[in-house]
Coordinates of C-alpha atoms in Angstrom, one line a residue:
Chain A
M78 CA 122.2 97.4 120.6
K79 CA 124.9 99.6 119.2
L80 CA 123.6 99.2 115.5
N81 CA 120.9 102.1 114.0
T82 CA 118.3 100.5 112.4
K83 CA 115.9 103.5 112.4
T84 CA 115.4 105.3 109.4
N85 CA 118.8 106.8 108.3
F86 CA 119.1 107.6 105.0
H87 CA 119.1 112.1 105.0
P88 CA 120.6 114.1 102.0
T89 CA 124.1 116.0 103.0
D90 CA 123.3 118.9 102.1
S91 CA 119.9 119.4 100.6
H92 CA 116.7 119.6 103.2
F93 CA 114.4 117.1 101.7
F94 CA 110.2 117.8 103.1
R95 CA 109.2 114.3 102.5
A96 CA 110.6 111.7 105.4
Y97 CA 110.2 108.4 102.7
R98 CA 112.5 110.8 100.1
A99 CA 115.9 110.1 101.4
G100 CA 115.9 106.7 101.4
D101 CA 113.9 106.0 98.0
D102 CA 117.1 108.0 96.4
F103 CA 119.1 105.8 97.9
Y104 CA 117.2 102.6 97.2
E105 CA 117.2 103.6 93.2
A106 CA 121.4 104.8 92.8
L107 CA 121.2 101.1 94.7
I108 CA 119.2 99.5 92.3
E109 CA 121.0 101.8 89.1
M110 CA 124.3 100.6 90.3
H111 CA 123.4 96.9 89.3
R112 CA 121.7 97.7 85.8
G113 CA 123.7 96.0 83.2
L114 CA 125.3 93.7 85.0
S115 CA 125.1 89.2 85.7
D116 CA 124.1 88.3 87.9
E117 CA 127.2 86.8 89.1
L118 CA 128.4 90.8 88.9
S119 CA 126.1 91.9 90.8
A120 CA 127.3 88.8 93.5
K121 CA 130.6 90.7 93.0
V122 CA 129.8 94.4 93.3
N123 CA 128.0 93.9 96.3
A124 CA 130.7 92.1 97.9
R125 CA 132.8 95.0 96.5
L126 CA 130.2 97.9 97.9
I127 CA 129.8 95.5 101.9
L128 CA 133.2 96.2 102.3
L129 CA 134.2 99.0 101.1
L130 CA 130.6 100.8 103.5
A131 CA 132.1 97.9 106.7
N132 CA 135.4 99.5 106.5
H133 CA 134.1 103.0 106.1
I134 CA 131.4 101.9 109.8
G135 CA 135.0 100.4 111.3
D136 CA 133.2 99.9 114.3
L137 CA 133.3 96.7 114.7
T138 CA 130.9 95.9 117.4
V139 CA 128.5 97.5 114.9
L140 CA 129.6 94.9 112.6
H141 CA 129.1 92.1 114.3
E142 CA 125.9 93.4 115.2
A143 CA 124.6 93.7 111.1
M144 CA 126.4 90.4 110.8
G145 CA 124.7 89.0 113.6
L146 CA 121.3 90.3 111.9
A147 CA 122.0 89.6 108.7
R148 CA 122.7 86.0 108.7
G149 CA 120.4 85.3 112.0
E150 CA 117.0 86.9 110.0
I151 CA 117.8 84.8 107.2
E152 CA 117.9 81.3 109.3
K153 CA 114.7 82.7 110.7
V154 CA 113.1 82.9 107.1
D155 CA 114.2 79.2 105.8
S156 CA 113.2 77.5 109.2
Chain B
M167 CA 75.6 98.7 83.2
L168 CA 76.6 99.0 87.0
A169 CA 74.5 98.2 89.6
T170 CA 75.3 101.3 92.5
Y171 CA 75.6 104.0 90.3
Q172 CA 73.6 105.2 86.9
N173 CA 75.2 107.6 84.4
P174 CA 73.3 110.7 84.2
I175 CA 73.0 111.8 80.2
Y176 CA 73.4 115.3 79.8
E177 CA 71.4 116.8 77.1
Y178 CA 73.6 118.4 73.7
E179 CA 71.7 121.7 73.3
R180 CA 71.5 123.8 70.7
S181 CA 73.7 127.3 71.3
V182 CA 73.4 130.7 70.4
D183 CA 76.6 130.0 68.8
Q184 CA 75.7 128.0 66.1
N185 CA 73.5 130.2 64.8
T186 CA 76.0 133.1 63.4
D187 CA 77.8 133.9 60.4
Q188 CA 80.2 135.4 62.7
I189 CA 82.7 133.2 65.1
P190 CA 81.9 133.9 68.5
H191 CA 84.6 134.7 70.8
H192 CA 85.4 133.3 74.5
P193 CA 88.3 134.6 77.3
V194 CA 89.1 131.1 77.7
I195 CA 87.8 128.1 76.6
I196 CA 88.1 124.1 78.3
V197 CA 88.8 121.0 76.2
G198 CA 87.4 118.3 78.5
G199 CA 84.7 117.7 80.4
G200 CA 86.4 115.1 82.9
P201 CA 88.1 115.6 86.8
V202 CA 90.5 118.1 85.2
G203 CA 88.1 120.3 82.8
L204 CA 85.9 120.5 85.0
A205 CA 88.4 121.7 87.6
A206 CA 89.3 124.6 85.2
G207 CA 85.4 125.3 84.9
L208 CA 85.0 125.5 88.7
D209 CA 87.8 127.2 89.3
A210 CA 87.0 130.2 86.8
G211 CA 83.6 130.2 88.2
V212 CA 84.8 130.7 91.1
H213 CA 86.7 134.1 90.0
G214 CA 84.2 135.4 87.8
I215 CA 86.0 134.8 84.4
N216 CA 83.5 133.7 81.8
A217 CA 84.5 130.1 80.2
L218 CA 83.0 127.5 78.4
I219 CA 83.8 123.8 78.5
L220 CA 83.8 121.8 75.7
D221 CA 83.1 117.8 76.3
E222 CA 82.8 115.6 73.4
S223 CA 80.8 113.0 75.5
D224 CA 76.9 113.7 77.7
T225 CA 78.0 112.1 80.3
V226 CA 80.5 111.2 84.0
S227 CA 82.7 108.8 83.9
V228 CA 81.9 105.6 82.9
G229 CA 83.5 103.2 85.6
S230 CA 85.0 104.5 88.7
R231 CA 88.2 104.3 87.4
A232 CA 89.7 107.3 89.4
V233 CA 89.3 106.8 92.9
C234 CA 91.7 108.7 95.7
Y235 CA 91.2 112.2 96.6
A236 CA 94.0 113.6 98.7
K237 CA 94.4 116.3 101.5
R238 CA 95.2 118.8 99.1
S239 CA 92.2 118.3 96.9
L240 CA 89.8 118.5 99.5
E241 CA 91.0 122.3 100.2
I242 CA 90.7 123.3 96.4
L243 CA 87.3 121.6 95.9
N244 CA 86.7 123.2 99.2
R245 CA 87.4 126.7 97.6
W246 CA 85.8 125.6 94.8
G247 CA 82.1 124.8 96.9
C248 CA 82.3 121.2 96.5
A249 CA 84.5 119.0 99.2
Q250 CA 81.4 118.4 101.5
R251 CA 79.6 116.2 99.7
M252 CA 82.2 114.4 98.1
I253 CA 83.4 113.3 102.1
D254 CA 80.1 112.7 103.2
K255 CA 79.2 110.5 99.4
G256 CA 83.0 108.7 100.0
V257 CA 85.0 106.8 102.2
T258 CA 87.0 108.7 104.3
W259 CA 90.4 106.7 105.5
K260 CA 94.1 107.7 106.5
V261 CA 95.1 104.2 107.2
G262 CA 97.5 102.6 104.9
K263 CA 99.1 98.7 105.6
I264 CA 101.3 96.7 103.5
F265 CA 101.4 92.7 103.6
F266 CA 104.3 90.3 102.1
R267 CA 103.5 86.8 101.9
D268 CA 100.4 87.1 103.9
K269 CA 102.0 88.9 106.9
L270 CA 101.1 92.4 107.9
I271 CA 104.7 94.8 107.3
R272 CA 103.7 98.0 107.8
Q273 CA 101.1 99.9 108.7
F274 CA 101.3 103.9 108.3
D275 CA 98.4 107.1 109.7
L276 CA 98.7 109.1 106.4
L277 CA 97.5 112.2 109.0
P278 CA 99.5 111.6 112.0
A279 CA 99.1 115.9 113.2
P280 CA 95.9 116.5 114.2
G281 CA 94.3 120.0 112.9
H282 CA 93.4 120.1 109.8
E283 CA 90.3 120.4 108.1
Q284 CA 90.5 118.0 105.3
P285 CA 90.9 114.1 105.8
A286 CA 94.3 112.7 104.8
F287 CA 92.0 110.7 101.4
I288 CA 89.0 110.0 100.6
N289 CA 88.0 107.2 97.9
L290 CA 84.8 108.0 95.6
Q291 CA 84.6 107.0 92.1
Q292 CA 85.1 109.4 89.5
Y293 CA 81.4 109.1 88.3
Y294 CA 80.0 111.2 91.3
L295 CA 83.6 113.2 91.7
E296 CA 82.4 114.4 88.0
Q297 CA 78.5 114.5 88.5
Y298 CA 79.3 116.6 92.0
M299 CA 81.3 118.9 89.7
V300 CA 79.4 119.2 87.2
E301 CA 75.6 120.1 89.3
R302 CA 78.6 123.0 91.2
L303 CA 79.3 124.4 88.0
R304 CA 75.1 124.4 87.5
E305 CA 75.0 127.6 90.1
L306 CA 78.1 129.1 88.9
E307 CA 77.0 131.8 86.2
S308 CA 80.2 132.7 84.5
V309 CA 80.8 129.1 83.0
E310 CA 79.2 126.9 80.5
V311 CA 79.2 123.6 80.3
R312 CA 78.6 122.0 75.8
W313 CA 78.3 118.6 75.9
K314 CA 78.5 116.4 72.5
N315 CA 80.7 119.0 71.4
K316 CA 84.2 117.8 70.4
V317 CA 86.8 120.1 68.3
I318 CA 88.3 118.2 65.8
D319 CA 90.2 121.6 64.3
V320 CA 92.3 123.5 66.2
V321 CA 94.3 127.1 64.0
E322 CA 96.4 129.3 66.8
D323 CA 97.6 133.0 65.5
E324 CA 99.5 135.8 67.5
R325 CA 95.6 137.2 68.8
K326 CA 93.0 134.3 68.8
V327 CA 92.8 130.5 68.3
T328 CA 90.0 129.1 66.3
L329 CA 88.7 126.0 67.0
T330 CA 85.9 124.1 64.6
I331 CA 83.7 122.3 67.2
D332 CA 81.8 118.5 66.0
T333 CA 78.2 118.4 67.7
P334 CA 75.1 116.5 66.7
D335 CA 73.7 119.3 64.3
G336 CA 76.9 119.5 62.7
P337 CA 79.8 121.8 63.0
Y338 CA 80.6 125.2 64.2
S339 CA 83.4 127.8 65.2
L340 CA 84.5 129.5 68.1
S341 CA 87.8 131.6 68.9
C342 CA 88.8 132.2 72.5
D343 CA 92.1 134.0 73.9
W344 CA 93.3 131.2 76.2
L345 CA 92.8 127.4 75.1
V346 CA 93.0 125.9 78.5
V347 CA 93.6 122.0 77.1
A348 CA 92.1 118.9 79.6
D349 CA 91.2 115.9 76.9
G350 CA 92.9 113.3 78.9
A351 CA 96.1 111.0 78.6
N352 CA 95.3 110.9 75.1
S353 CA 95.1 114.1 74.0
G354 CA 93.7 114.9 70.6
I355 CA 94.6 118.3 70.2
R356 CA 98.2 117.2 72.2
A357 CA 98.5 115.1 68.7
R358 CA 97.0 118.6 66.1
M359 CA 99.2 120.5 67.4
G360 CA 102.4 118.2 66.7
L361 CA 103.0 117.9 70.8
E362 CA 104.0 114.4 72.1
S363 CA 104.2 113.4 76.1
D364 CA 107.2 111.3 76.3
G365 CA 108.5 109.3 78.7
K366 CA 108.4 105.3 79.2
V367 CA 106.1 102.2 78.8
F368 CA 106.2 99.7 81.6
Q369 CA 106.0 96.7 80.8
D370 CA 103.3 96.2 83.2
R371 CA 98.8 95.0 83.4
F372 CA 97.1 95.3 86.1
L373 CA 93.4 93.8 86.5
I374 CA 91.4 96.5 88.2
V375 CA 87.6 94.9 89.4
D376 CA 84.7 96.2 91.4
V377 CA 83.2 94.4 94.3
V378 CA 80.1 95.1 95.7
M379 CA 79.8 93.4 99.0
K380 CA 79.1 93.8 103.0
Q381 CA 81.6 93.6 104.8
D382 CA 82.1 95.6 108.3
A383 CA 86.3 95.9 108.2
P384 CA 87.1 99.5 108.2
P385 CA 87.9 101.6 105.1
E386 CA 91.6 100.9 104.9
R387 CA 94.6 100.3 102.5
W388 CA 95.7 97.3 101.8
F389 CA 98.8 96.1 99.3
S390 CA 100.0 92.8 99.3
F391 CA 103.3 91.4 97.9
D392 CA 103.5 88.0 96.5
P393 CA 100.2 86.7 98.6
S394 CA 99.7 83.6 98.8
Y395 CA 96.2 83.8 96.6
H396 CA 98.2 85.4 94.1
R397 CA 101.9 83.7 94.1
G398 CA 104.4 86.1 92.5
W399 CA 102.1 89.0 91.9
S400 CA 101.0 92.5 94.0
T401 CA 96.8 93.3 95.2
L402 CA 95.6 96.7 96.0
L403 CA 92.0 97.3 97.9
H404 CA 90.4 100.1 99.0
R405 CA 87.1 100.7 99.3
Q406 CA 84.7 103.2 97.6
A407 CA 81.4 104.6 98.0
D408 CA 78.4 103.1 97.9
D409 CA 80.8 99.2 99.8
V410 CA 82.3 99.1 96.3
Y411 CA 85.5 97.6 96.3
R412 CA 88.6 98.3 94.1
L413 CA 90.8 94.9 93.8
D414 CA 93.0 95.6 92.0
F415 CA 95.7 92.6 90.3
Q416 CA 98.7 92.9 89.1
L417 CA 99.1 90.2 86.2
G418 CA 102.7 90.7 84.5
W419 CA 103.4 91.5 80.9
N420 CA 102.1 88.2 79.4
A421 CA 98.7 88.0 80.0
D422 CA 96.1 88.2 77.7
P423 CA 93.9 91.7 78.0
V424 CA 91.1 89.9 76.2
E425 CA 91.2 86.7 78.2
E426 CA 91.6 88.5 82.1
K427 CA 87.7 90.9 81.0
K428 CA 86.4 87.7 81.2
P429 CA 84.3 87.1 84.0
E430 CA 84.8 83.4 84.5
N431 CA 88.5 84.7 85.2
I432 CA 88.3 86.9 87.3
L433 CA 85.7 85.4 89.9
P434 CA 88.3 82.7 90.2
R435 CA 91.1 86.0 91.3
V436 CA 88.1 87.5 93.4
K437 CA 87.2 84.8 95.2
A438 CA 90.7 83.7 96.1
M439 CA 91.2 87.2 97.2
L440 CA 88.1 87.3 99.8
G441 CA 88.6 84.1 101.4
E442 CA 85.0 81.6 100.6
G443 CA 81.9 82.3 102.0
V444 CA 82.0 86.2 101.3
D445 CA 79.2 87.7 99.0
F446 CA 80.2 89.6 96.0
E447 CA 78.7 91.2 92.7
L448 CA 81.4 92.3 90.0
E449 CA 81.2 95.7 89.2
W450 CA 82.9 96.7 87.5
A451 CA 86.7 95.4 85.5
S452 CA 89.5 96.9 82.9
V453 CA 92.5 95.8 82.2
Y454 CA 95.8 98.3 82.0
T455 CA 99.2 99.2 81.4
F456 CA 100.7 102.4 82.1
T457 CA 103.2 105.0 81.3
C458 CA 105.1 107.9 82.8
R459 CA 105.4 110.5 81.1
R460 CA 105.2 114.4 80.6
M461 CA 105.5 116.9 76.9
E462 CA 108.1 118.9 77.3
K463 CA 106.1 122.6 78.4
F464 CA 103.1 123.1 79.6
R465 CA 102.3 125.9 77.9
H466 CA 103.3 126.6 74.1
G467 CA 102.5 130.2 73.6
R468 CA 98.1 130.7 74.1
L469 CA 97.4 126.4 75.0
L470 CA 97.7 125.3 78.3
Y471 CA 98.0 121.7 78.7
T472 CA 96.5 120.3 82.4
G473 CA 96.0 117.0 84.1
D474 CA 96.9 113.6 81.8
A475 CA 96.9 116.0 78.6
A476 CA 100.6 117.5 80.2
H477 CA 101.6 114.2 82.0
Q478 CA 100.7 110.9 83.2
V479 CA 101.7 108.6 86.1
S480 CA 101.5 105.3 87.1
P481 CA 98.3 104.8 89.1
F482 CA 100.6 104.2 92.4
G483 CA 100.1 106.8 94.3
A484 CA 96.9 108.9 92.7
R485 CA 99.5 111.1 91.6
G486 CA 96.6 111.3 88.7
A487 CA 93.4 113.6 89.2
N488 CA 95.5 115.0 92.7
S489 CA 98.1 116.4 90.5
G490 CA 95.5 118.0 87.9
F491 CA 93.8 119.3 90.3
Q492 CA 97.1 122.0 91.8
D493 CA 97.5 122.1 88.0
V494 CA 94.4 124.4 87.7
D495 CA 94.6 126.0 91.3
N496 CA 98.4 127.3 89.6
L497 CA 96.6 128.3 86.9
I498 CA 93.2 129.8 86.9
W499 CA 94.4 132.4 89.2
K500 CA 97.3 133.6 86.9
L501 CA 94.9 133.5 83.9
D502 CA 92.6 135.8 85.5
L503 CA 95.2 137.9 86.6
V504 CA 96.5 137.9 83.0
L505 CA 92.7 138.4 81.3
Q506 CA 92.8 141.5 82.8
G507 CA 95.3 143.1 82.4
K508 CA 97.1 143.2 86.0
A509 CA 99.6 140.4 85.1
K510 CA 101.9 140.1 81.4
P511 CA 101.0 136.9 79.5
S512 CA 104.4 136.3 81.0
L513 CA 103.3 134.4 84.4
L514 CA 101.5 131.8 82.3
D515 CA 105.4 130.7 81.7
S516 CA 105.3 130.3 85.9
Y517 CA 102.6 127.9 86.1
C518 CA 105.0 125.9 82.7
E519 CA 107.8 126.3 85.3
E520 CA 105.9 125.2 88.4
R521 CA 103.7 122.1 87.3
V522 CA 106.3 120.6 85.2
A523 CA 108.7 120.7 88.2
A524 CA 105.7 118.7 89.9
A525 CA 105.0 116.7 87.0
E526 CA 109.3 115.5 87.4
E527 CA 108.4 115.0 91.2
N528 CA 105.3 113.0 89.8
I529 CA 106.8 111.3 87.4
M530 CA 109.8 110.3 89.8
N531 CA 107.9 108.3 92.9
S532 CA 105.9 107.0 90.4
T533 CA 108.2 105.3 88.9
R534 CA 110.4 104.2 92.1
S535 CA 107.0 102.4 93.4
T536 CA 106.4 101.0 89.8
D537 CA 110.1 99.5 90.0
F538 CA 110.2 98.7 93.6
I539 CA 106.5 97.2 93.6
T540 CA 107.6 95.2 89.3
P541 CA 111.8 94.4 89.6
K542 CA 112.8 94.0 86.7
S543 CA 115.8 92.1 87.2
N544 CA 116.9 89.0 89.5
V545 CA 119.3 91.2 91.9
S546 CA 116.4 94.0 92.0
R547 CA 114.3 91.2 93.1
L548 CA 116.0 89.9 95.9
F549 CA 117.2 93.7 97.1
R550 CA 113.3 94.5 97.1
D551 CA 111.6 91.1 98.6
T552 CA 114.7 91.5 101.7
V553 CA 113.9 95.0 102.1
L554 CA 110.6 93.2 102.1
E555 CA 111.0 90.6 104.9
L556 CA 113.5 92.8 107.5
A557 CA 110.5 95.4 107.3
E558 CA 109.4 93.0 109.4
H559 CA 111.6 93.8 112.4
H560 CA 112.9 97.1 111.2
E561 CA 111.6 100.3 110.9
F562 CA 114.9 101.9 107.9
A563 CA 113.4 98.8 106.3
Q564 CA 109.2 100.1 106.4
L565 CA 110.1 103.3 105.3
L566 CA 112.1 101.9 101.8
T567 CA 108.8 99.2 101.2
N568 CA 107.3 101.3 98.6
S569 CA 104.1 100.3 97.7
G570 CA 103.1 104.0 96.1
R571 CA 103.8 107.3 97.3
L572 CA 100.5 108.4 97.7
S573 CA 100.2 112.0 96.7
D574 CA 101.4 114.9 98.4
P575 CA 101.5 118.9 97.5
S576 CA 104.1 120.0 94.8
I577 CA 106.4 122.5 97.3
L578 CA 107.5 124.5 94.3
T579 CA 110.6 125.9 96.3
D580 CA 112.4 126.6 93.1
S581 CA 109.9 128.6 91.6
M582 CA 110.3 131.7 89.5
L583 CA 107.5 133.8 91.4
N584 CA 109.2 133.0 95.0
T585 CA 111.2 136.2 97.4
P586 CA 113.8 134.2 99.4
D587 CA 114.2 134.5 103.1
S588 CA 116.2 137.1 104.8
S589 CA 116.0 135.7 108.0
N590 CA 115.4 132.4 109.8
F591 CA 112.3 130.4 110.3
A592 CA 111.9 126.6 111.0
G593 CA 108.9 124.0 109.6
D594 CA 108.2 123.6 106.2
M595 CA 106.5 126.8 105.7
V596 CA 109.3 127.6 102.7
P597 CA 108.3 129.7 99.7
G598 CA 106.8 127.7 97.3
S599 CA 105.0 125.6 99.8
P600 CA 101.0 125.2 100.0
L601 CA 100.0 126.5 103.4
D602 CA 99.5 124.1 106.2
D603 CA 95.7 123.7 107.3
A604 CA 94.9 125.3 111.3
P605 CA 92.1 125.0 113.3
M606 CA 91.1 129.1 113.9
E607 CA 88.4 131.2 116.3
M608 CA 86.5 133.9 114.3
G609 CA 84.2 136.0 116.2
G610 CA 83.7 133.5 119.4
E611 CA 83.2 130.8 116.2
E612 CA 85.4 128.1 115.4
R613 CA 86.3 127.7 111.7
W614 CA 89.8 127.0 109.1
L615 CA 92.7 129.1 108.2
L616 CA 92.5 127.8 105.0
N617 CA 89.0 128.0 104.6
T618 CA 88.4 131.4 105.3
L619 CA 91.3 132.4 102.4
D620 CA 89.0 133.4 98.9
G621 CA 91.3 133.2 95.8
R622 CA 93.0 136.7 95.9
F623 CA 96.1 137.2 97.7
H624 CA 96.1 137.3 101.6
L625 CA 98.2 138.5 103.6
L626 CA 98.5 136.5 107.3
Y627 CA 99.8 139.0 109.8
F628 CA 100.6 137.5 113.1
I629 CA 100.3 139.6 117.2
E630 CA 100.1 137.7 120.2
D631 CA 97.2 140.8 121.2
L632 CA 95.0 143.0 118.9
A633 CA 96.1 145.5 120.9
S634 CA 99.5 145.0 119.9
L635 CA 98.9 145.7 116.1
E636 CA 100.6 149.5 114.6
P637 CA 97.7 151.7 114.3
F638 CA 100.4 152.7 110.9
H639 CA 100.1 148.7 110.5
Q640 CA 96.5 149.2 110.5
S641 CA 95.5 152.0 107.8
V642 CA 98.2 150.4 105.5
L643 CA 96.6 146.7 105.8
I644 CA 93.3 148.3 104.8
E645 CA 94.2 150.2 102.4
M646 CA 96.3 147.0 100.9
Q647 CA 92.6 146.1 100.4
Q648 CA 91.7 148.7 97.8
Q649 CA 95.2 148.3 95.6
S650 CA 94.0 147.0 91.8
V651 CA 95.5 143.8 92.6
P652 CA 93.7 143.5 96.4
V653 CA 96.0 142.0 98.9
I654 CA 93.7 140.8 101.9
P655 CA 95.1 141.0 105.1
I656 CA 94.0 137.7 108.0
I657 CA 95.5 139.1 111.1
V658 CA 95.9 135.7 113.2
C659 CA 96.4 136.5 117.0
G660 CA 98.3 134.5 119.6
E661 CA 95.7 132.1 121.3
F662 CA 96.0 134.0 124.6
G663 CA 95.6 137.5 123.2
S664 CA 92.1 139.2 123.8
I665 CA 89.3 138.7 122.0
G666 CA 88.2 141.2 119.3
S667 CA 87.7 143.1 116.1
I668 CA 89.4 145.6 114.1
D669 CA 86.6 147.0 111.2
G670 CA 87.5 146.3 107.8
I671 CA 90.1 143.3 108.3
T672 CA 89.4 139.2 109.1
T673 CA 90.8 138.5 112.4
L674 CA 90.9 134.6 113.7
V675 CA 92.4 133.7 116.5
D676 CA 94.9 130.4 116.3
A677 CA 92.7 128.4 119.4
K678 CA 95.3 125.7 119.4
G679 CA 98.3 127.6 118.7
L680 CA 99.2 125.4 115.8
A681 CA 99.4 128.0 113.6
K682 CA 101.7 129.3 114.7
Q683 CA 103.9 126.2 115.4
R684 CA 103.6 125.4 112.0
F685 CA 104.5 129.0 110.6
D686 CA 107.2 129.5 113.2
A687 CA 105.8 132.8 113.6
E688 CA 106.4 135.5 116.9
Q689 CA 105.1 138.7 117.5
G690 CA 104.3 140.4 113.6
T691 CA 105.8 137.7 111.4
V692 CA 104.1 138.0 107.9
Y693 CA 103.0 135.5 105.5
L694 CA 102.4 136.3 101.8
V695 CA 100.0 134.1 100.6
R696 CA 99.6 133.4 96.6
P697 CA 95.8 132.9 95.9
D698 CA 96.6 129.2 95.4
Q699 CA 96.9 129.8 99.1
H700 CA 100.9 128.2 98.7
V701 CA 102.9 130.7 100.2
L702 CA 105.1 133.3 98.3
G703 CA 107.2 135.1 100.9
R704 CA 107.4 135.2 104.5
W705 CA 109.4 138.2 106.7
R706 CA 110.0 138.4 110.9
K707 CA 108.4 142.2 110.0
F708 CA 105.7 143.7 108.2
D709 CA 107.6 145.4 105.4
L710 CA 105.0 147.1 103.0
E711 CA 107.8 147.6 100.2
K712 CA 109.0 144.3 101.0
V713 CA 105.4 143.1 100.0
S714 CA 104.9 145.5 97.7
A715 CA 107.7 143.8 95.0
A716 CA 106.5 140.5 96.4
V717 CA 103.6 141.0 94.8
D718 CA 104.9 143.0 91.6
K719 CA 107.1 140.0 91.0
V720 CA 104.3 138.4 90.0
L721 CA 102.8 140.6 87.8
G722 CA 105.3 141.5 85.6
S723 CA 106.0 145.2 86.5

């Protein structure tokens, strides 16, 4: 598996003392990105975000693994 | 009436201050006899400051209320001489478990590193905590507590603060140099001074229930998202002393607080959570909402606001009382230096600056937890539930799972008091950080590093071997203790160093090498430590001028 599912959030230019801090910064920004949007617009923003990040990652092996995991677990949860 | 605890009654006593036409003057008056006001009294007492605590009630907390006390609080309480009794009575825990739809998705250990005297957390009912603090205060000569003394007026002028106090014998007046305001979230003093605490009210209600039951389960914190017995909401379980368990049910904003507090409505919820066949007694219940807010400034002239009066957070993370203790720990040594005329009153502005930064961090963490526990929109619920689903298998999602970021001490990296590093150091013991504890030996006996510090400035001086200490440094270290603001040296020898002692200097052996590692210490490294055990500055080589300059920066001279 080339996809990293270990904790990987980190600040660009400072040091955080608490292991949870960078992830929490990300999560807050993610929720904030959706503030005030309708459900349709939120879906749209999510799609745009995925495409932007996918291009940034670029590595097709990583992207295929992530897609497999994302889809696979949904099937497992629903069954 | 609780089955496991009876509130002590502290009788009102008429004071000599009530028998005079003058307005008696006290250096420090503390308003409020809750955990934070009592803490201020304890810290004043161990510093030998004459202080008076005024409390409008005549007992300790009614109901268990704040129950989680973190390692840093215990370290502070230990300095005041009352931690051990709380640990003995309380329930020590360090493991938290998080469940999503009845499945365990994450387990965390809050104290993964060994070699700390104090446990990660204890759970103890607030009334025990307060009672033990009151009893410890009675051993301290310079502090007096007056029960049934309610402050009804406050007037501040350039020289003093004058209070009008109501008592069963009628009102009387007192004045003081400094007023420590610790009268809680709905601070009467704050309101009287026309000041506000601003922030956010969360639209959610929680039912907390204490039940008494015999269980063999290990003491752990169990947080459940969307459990089958309380669909769509969250619950929390904690064990306290005397086989009392704290159950916390999220109810949502539309719940009726009066209805929810009725035993006939509480019982089915508790039974559903605990399962059939579990015997329990209801002990106490309360329905609460919460706010995250703070005052803009914690110092207003001669008034110093502390604890919930200054800042408030949601309970997820135990950042209320625990941050209140840190407020007091930060404030009282500064007040001591100002009262003695050794530091300028402007030192108290650093209390405001440092603890506002700490409150901001606590409010941020507690707001984030609340937003995770109570998603505010469809998309945030979708992300929240998806994080919880992924957490079962993926580490990154486990760390994103936020059921409360449990109280950790504030690292005062931006403090105006710090002397910045001039050399490279690894690790987290940066200027502003509270000292990590480490196991030590002194004269062949085991002891702890933090326990060796006594509320004054200290200089930790790391060397491999006593024989390698420069004789010149030895005499300087002894002289530093005689200064008007003493700096007490502690020599920390390497684990393989020779065991011995130097007259007039405390010498520790870093028995397991943990201090050296935690402080990234080398031969000759020194750490200057504030009276509240935060790092002030550190150097690779001892230089008296640099150390003195760092202390002078604090004193404002």
